[in-house]
Tab-separated table of C-alpha atoms in Angstrom:
chain	number	residue	atom	x	y	z
R	20	LYS	CA	-16.809	6.255	-8.399
R	21	ASN	CA	-16.199	4.559	-4.965
R	22	GLN	CA	-12.407	3.994	-3.954
R	23	VAL	CA	-10.187	3.015	-1.295
R	24	GLU	CA	-6.599	4.143	-0.945
R	25	GLN	CA	-4.080	2.531	1.238
R	26	SER	CA	-0.675	3.773	2.300
R	27	PRO	CA	2.035	3.083	2.554
R	28	GLN	CA	2.195	0.277	-0.080
R	29	SER	CA	4.865	-1.533	1.674
R	30	LEU	CA	6.677	-1.073	5.097
R	31	ILE	CA	9.534	-2.806	6.909
R	32	ILE	CA	9.758	-2.378	10.937
R	33	LEU	CA	11.854	-4.244	13.283
R	34	GLU	CA	10.317	-6.801	15.671
R	35	GLY	CA	8.888	-5.190	18.819
R	36	LYS	CA	8.113	-1.687	17.143
R	37	ASN	CA	4.636	-0.178	16.471
R	38	CYS	CA	3.204	0.731	13.150
R	39	THR	CA	0.234	2.409	11.757
R	40	LEU	CA	-1.376	1.751	8.389
R	41	GLN	CA	-3.422	4.239	6.680
R	42	CYS	CA	-6.773	3.983	4.579
R	43	ASN	CA	-8.760	7.038	2.856
R	44	TYR	CA	-12.140	6.088	0.998
R	45	THR	CA	-14.793	7.908	-0.981
R	46	VAL	CA	-17.406	5.208	-0.654
R	47	SER	CA	-20.813	6.553	-0.184
R	48	PRO	CA	-23.169	5.747	1.227
R	49	PHE	CA	-21.103	3.912	3.880
R	50	SER	CA	-22.032	0.774	5.421
R	51	ASN	CA	-19.022	-0.433	7.383
R	52	LEU	CA	-15.534	-0.798	7.168
R	53	ARG	CA	-13.144	-3.773	7.349
R	54	TRP	CA	-9.330	-4.446	8.015
R	55	TYR	CA	-8.144	-8.019	6.898
R	56	LYS	CA	-5.113	-9.723	7.379
R	57	GLN	CA	-3.620	-11.866	4.405
R	58	ASP	CA	-0.663	-14.173	4.373
R	59	THR	CA	0.938	-15.220	1.073
R	60	GLY	CA	-0.982	-17.846	-0.620
R	61	ARG	CA	-3.890	-17.742	1.977
R	62	GLY	CA	-7.453	-15.994	2.342
R	63	PRO	CA	-7.751	-12.910	4.343
R	64	VAL	CA	-8.661	-13.109	7.937
R	65	SER	CA	-11.014	-10.412	9.438
R	66	LEU	CA	-9.244	-8.080	12.336
R	67	THR	CA	-11.959	-5.608	12.614
R	68	ILE	CA	-15.400	-4.744	11.523
R	69	MET	CA	-16.625	-0.943	11.935
R	70	THR	CA	-19.664	0.952	11.518
R	71	PHE	CA	-20.539	4.519	11.126
R	72	SER	CA	-20.988	5.063	14.683
R	73	GLU	CA	-18.183	3.414	15.974
R	74	ASN	CA	-14.383	5.475	15.949
R	75	THR	CA	-12.303	2.569	17.576
R	76	LYS	CA	-12.033	-1.115	17.767
R	77	SER	CA	-9.457	-3.645	18.840
R	78	ASN	CA	-8.417	-7.054	18.518
R	79	GLY	CA	-5.293	-7.639	20.613
R	80	ARG	CA	-2.512	-5.833	19.175
R	81	TYR	CA	-4.646	-4.449	16.459
R	82	THR	CA	-6.285	-1.208	17.092
R	83	ALA	CA	-8.533	0.294	14.254
R	84	THR	CA	-9.988	3.684	14.189
R	85	LEU	CA	-12.552	5.570	11.970
R	86	ASP	CA	-13.122	9.108	11.145
R	87	ALA	CA	-16.491	9.201	9.216
R	88	ASP	CA	-16.335	12.741	8.660
R	89	THR	CA	-13.073	12.945	6.783
R	90	LYS	CA	-13.249	9.281	5.422
R	91	GLN	CA	-10.141	7.969	6.964
R	92	SER	CA	-9.194	4.976	8.965
R	93	SER	CA	-6.219	3.604	10.585
R	94	LEU	CA	-4.743	0.123	11.663
R	95	HIS	CA	-2.430	0.375	14.572
R	96	ILE	CA	-0.110	-2.629	15.362
R	97	THR	CA	1.509	-2.655	18.583
R	98	ALA	CA	4.929	-4.639	19.478
R	99	SER	CA	5.167	-6.266	16.261
R	100	GLN	CA	5.650	-9.896	16.045
R	101	LEU	CA	7.456	-11.672	13.008
R	102	SER	CA	3.902	-13.380	12.102
R	103	ASP	CA	2.782	-9.931	11.692
R	104	SER	CA	4.421	-10.126	8.296
R	105	ALA	CA	1.471	-10.016	5.892
R	106	SER	CA	-0.555	-7.669	3.413
R	107	TYR	CA	-3.258	-5.519	5.473
R	108	ILE	CA	-6.135	-4.734	3.060
R	109	CYS	CA	-8.729	-2.193	4.006
R	110	VAL	CA	-12.517	-2.927	2.778
R	111	VAL	CA	-15.254	-0.231	2.802
R	112	SER	CA	-18.918	-1.407	2.016
R	113	GLY	CA	-21.093	1.180	0.241
R	114	MET	CA	-24.054	1.071	-2.147
R	115	ASP	CA	-23.544	1.320	-5.872
R	116	GLY	CA	-25.792	3.172	-8.287
R	117	GLY	CA	-27.736	0.135	-8.812
R	118	GLY	CA	-28.796	-0.150	-5.020
R	119	SER	CA	-26.526	-2.863	-4.286
R	120	TYR	CA	-24.056	-3.042	-1.172
R	121	ILE	CA	-20.826	-3.844	-2.361
R	122	PRO	CA	-17.445	-4.019	-0.742
R	123	THR	CA	-14.685	-1.764	-2.331
R	124	PHE	CA	-10.847	-3.139	-1.634
R	125	GLY	CA	-8.098	-1.100	-1.260
R	126	ARG	CA	-4.631	-2.598	-2.761
R	127	GLY	CA	-3.000	-3.429	0.816
R	128	THR	CA	-0.183	-2.567	2.687
R	129	SER	CA	2.494	-5.108	2.533
R	130	LEU	CA	4.037	-5.346	6.092
R	131	ILE	CA	7.535	-6.937	6.851
R	132	VAL	CA	8.419	-7.446	10.494
R	133	HIS	CA	12.367	-8.225	10.712
R	134	PRO	CA	14.324	-9.731	13.742
A	22	LYS	CA	-15.965	-26.069	13.369
A	23	ALA	CA	-14.989	-26.749	9.778
A	24	GLY	CA	-13.770	-23.672	8.036
A	25	VAL	CA	-14.791	-22.372	4.265
A	26	THR	CA	-13.613	-25.242	1.721
A	27	GLN	CA	-12.946	-24.491	-1.861
A	28	THR	CA	-12.312	-26.927	-4.486
A	29	PRO	CA	-10.378	-27.474	-6.465
A	30	ARG	CA	-7.145	-25.525	-4.998
A	31	TYR	CA	-5.499	-25.277	-8.308
A	32	LEU	CA	-6.564	-25.436	-12.140
A	33	ILE	CA	-5.059	-24.999	-15.491
A	34	LYS	CA	-7.512	-24.216	-18.282
A	35	THR	CA	-7.019	-23.452	-22.001
A	36	ARG	CA	-8.601	-20.158	-23.542
A	37	GLY	CA	-12.307	-20.382	-24.400
A	38	GLN	CA	-13.108	-23.450	-22.105
A	39	GLN	CA	-15.315	-22.883	-19.258
A	40	VAL	CA	-14.616	-23.624	-15.396
A	41	THR	CA	-16.966	-24.415	-12.361
A	42	LEU	CA	-15.226	-23.692	-8.769
A	43	SER	CA	-16.786	-24.699	-5.808
A	44	CYS	CA	-17.449	-23.345	-1.977
A	45	SER	CA	-18.689	-25.060	1.093
A	46	PRO	CA	-19.626	-22.100	3.631
A	47	ILE	CA	-19.133	-22.542	7.526
A	48	SER	CA	-21.942	-24.434	8.707
A	49	GLY	CA	-25.090	-22.296	9.409
A	50	HIS	CA	-23.930	-19.387	7.197
A	51	ARG	CA	-26.250	-18.748	4.550
A	52	SER	CA	-24.435	-16.032	2.920
A	53	VAL	CA	-21.619	-16.815	0.139
A	54	SER	CA	-19.744	-14.088	-1.492
A	55	TRP	CA	-16.892	-14.673	-4.391
A	56	TYR	CA	-14.109	-12.256	-4.913
A	57	GLN	CA	-11.341	-12.195	-7.522
A	58	GLN	CA	-7.850	-11.322	-6.883
A	59	THR	CA	-5.137	-10.518	-9.125
A	60	PRO	CA	-1.695	-8.750	-8.714
A	61	GLY	CA	-2.826	-5.848	-11.044
A	62	GLN	CA	-6.229	-5.082	-9.642
A	63	GLY	CA	-6.187	-6.530	-6.348
A	64	LEU	CA	-9.317	-8.006	-4.669
A	65	GLN	CA	-12.543	-7.291	-6.357
A	66	PHE	CA	-16.203	-8.371	-5.529
A	67	LEU	CA	-17.939	-10.741	-8.015
A	68	PHE	CA	-21.175	-11.602	-6.307
A	69	GLU	CA	-23.164	-12.594	-2.958
A	70	TYR	CA	-25.586	-15.249	-2.844
A	71	PHE	CA	-27.991	-15.585	0.128
A	72	SER	CA	-30.661	-18.352	0.640
A	73	GLU	CA	-29.975	-19.469	-3.119
A	74	THR	CA	-30.616	-15.837	-4.311
A	75	GLN	CA	-28.158	-13.501	-5.585
A	76	ARG	CA	-28.274	-10.383	-3.315
A	77	ASN	CA	-25.372	-8.304	-4.792
A	78	LYS	CA	-23.447	-8.191	-7.730
A	79	GLY	CA	-19.970	-6.327	-8.676
A	80	ASN	CA	-18.959	-5.179	-12.275
A	81	PHE	CA	-17.883	-8.082	-13.970
A	82	PRO	CA	-19.029	-9.446	-17.362
A	83	GLY	CA	-21.852	-11.902	-17.778
A	84	ARG	CA	-19.512	-14.711	-18.482
A	85	PHE	CA	-18.971	-15.014	-14.635
A	86	SER	CA	-22.200	-16.364	-13.272
A	87	GLY	CA	-22.824	-18.302	-9.663
A	88	ARG	CA	-25.496	-20.133	-7.833
A	89	GLN	CA	-26.293	-21.297	-4.277
A	90	PHE	CA	-27.695	-24.762	-3.541
A	91	SER	CA	-30.139	-25.484	-0.537
A	92	ASN	CA	-27.282	-26.622	1.334
A	93	SER	CA	-25.748	-22.966	0.901
A	94	ARG	CA	-23.104	-24.500	-0.823
A	95	SER	CA	-22.292	-22.419	-3.970
A	96	GLU	CA	-20.625	-22.536	-7.386
A	97	MET	CA	-19.094	-20.083	-9.646
A	98	ASN	CA	-18.690	-20.662	-13.385
A	99	VAL	CA	-16.555	-18.662	-16.064
A	100	SER	CA	-17.563	-19.355	-19.303
A	101	THR	CA	-15.297	-18.686	-22.355
A	102	LEU	CA	-12.099	-18.131	-20.416
A	103	GLU	CA	-9.536	-15.454	-21.294
A	104	LEU	CA	-6.130	-15.151	-20.180
A	105	GLY	CA	-6.927	-12.457	-18.236
A	106	ASP	CA	-9.189	-14.660	-15.864
A	107	SER	CA	-6.118	-15.961	-14.736
A	108	ALA	CA	-6.304	-15.061	-11.138
A	109	LEU	CA	-7.015	-16.403	-7.243
A	110	TYR	CA	-10.755	-16.832	-6.820
A	111	LEU	CA	-11.949	-16.420	-3.053
A	112	CYS	CA	-15.003	-17.208	-1.556
A	113	ALA	CA	-16.250	-16.096	1.781
A	114	SER	CA	-19.371	-17.159	4.133
A	115	SER	CA	-21.215	-15.241	6.583
A	116	LEU	CA	-24.370	-15.256	8.609
A	117	GLY	CA	-25.513	-12.709	5.857
A	118	ARG	CA	-26.903	-10.192	8.574
A	119	PRO	CA	-25.260	-6.666	8.135
A	120	ASN	CA	-21.713	-6.006	9.739
A	121	THR	CA	-21.322	-9.578	10.854
A	122	GLU	CA	-17.657	-11.073	10.015
A	123	ALA	CA	-17.088	-12.797	6.852
A	124	PHE	CA	-14.684	-15.934	6.663
A	125	PHE	CA	-12.593	-16.696	3.542
A	126	GLY	CA	-11.477	-19.986	2.204
A	127	GLN	CA	-8.044	-20.700	0.747
A	128	GLY	CA	-9.046	-19.855	-2.653
A	129	THR	CA	-8.758	-21.652	-6.002
A	130	ARG	CA	-5.843	-20.728	-8.134
A	131	LEU	CA	-7.104	-20.611	-11.837
A	132	THR	CA	-4.239	-20.454	-14.618
A	133	VAL	CA	-6.060	-19.743	-18.329
A	134	VAL	CA	-2.988	-20.814	-20.801
């Protein structure tokens, strides 16, 4: 069964500090891995998309890494801001038993940035 | 450029009723995907439509169905509503090519009483 596990479940940091969120998956065969940011009451917003051949991708202060061998990804946030307070969701797309490519979502990491 | 629009934003229905949710994608996007988000299960994929055809389907019962029109607008229908169907229903649109960015709407908050 395809699974995506994220850690930590929640994280509290001070404004200006860096942090790293983790994502482990068992999705196979693998198509791509995405990180999303979801503010409370809003739809998710895409941060990065990575395929099998990519191991690092940046989007401003967000840098995602992917190790396809160990099936692990991380999202590093540099110089955090109050507006970074949100849920960060890891999504891995792979093929299910019926031949369809479907996304499997992690439960998310809830990040709170304090002033 | 207008974003993904979902209507209605909020909906209250009674058990046993049916409901139809609407999603208007970004202009030029031919793929629309639907998701259910609950506190207990998180985000789960329902199905994807591309050029009026269901291209991928998640693991949900047949009470959940959808369709896509020639202008790429999509509707999702849930029949015989159950209390457990209470959730935030999100749709996302994209160009439909592999590894392209998907853009989510604000969602429809469905409450079943």
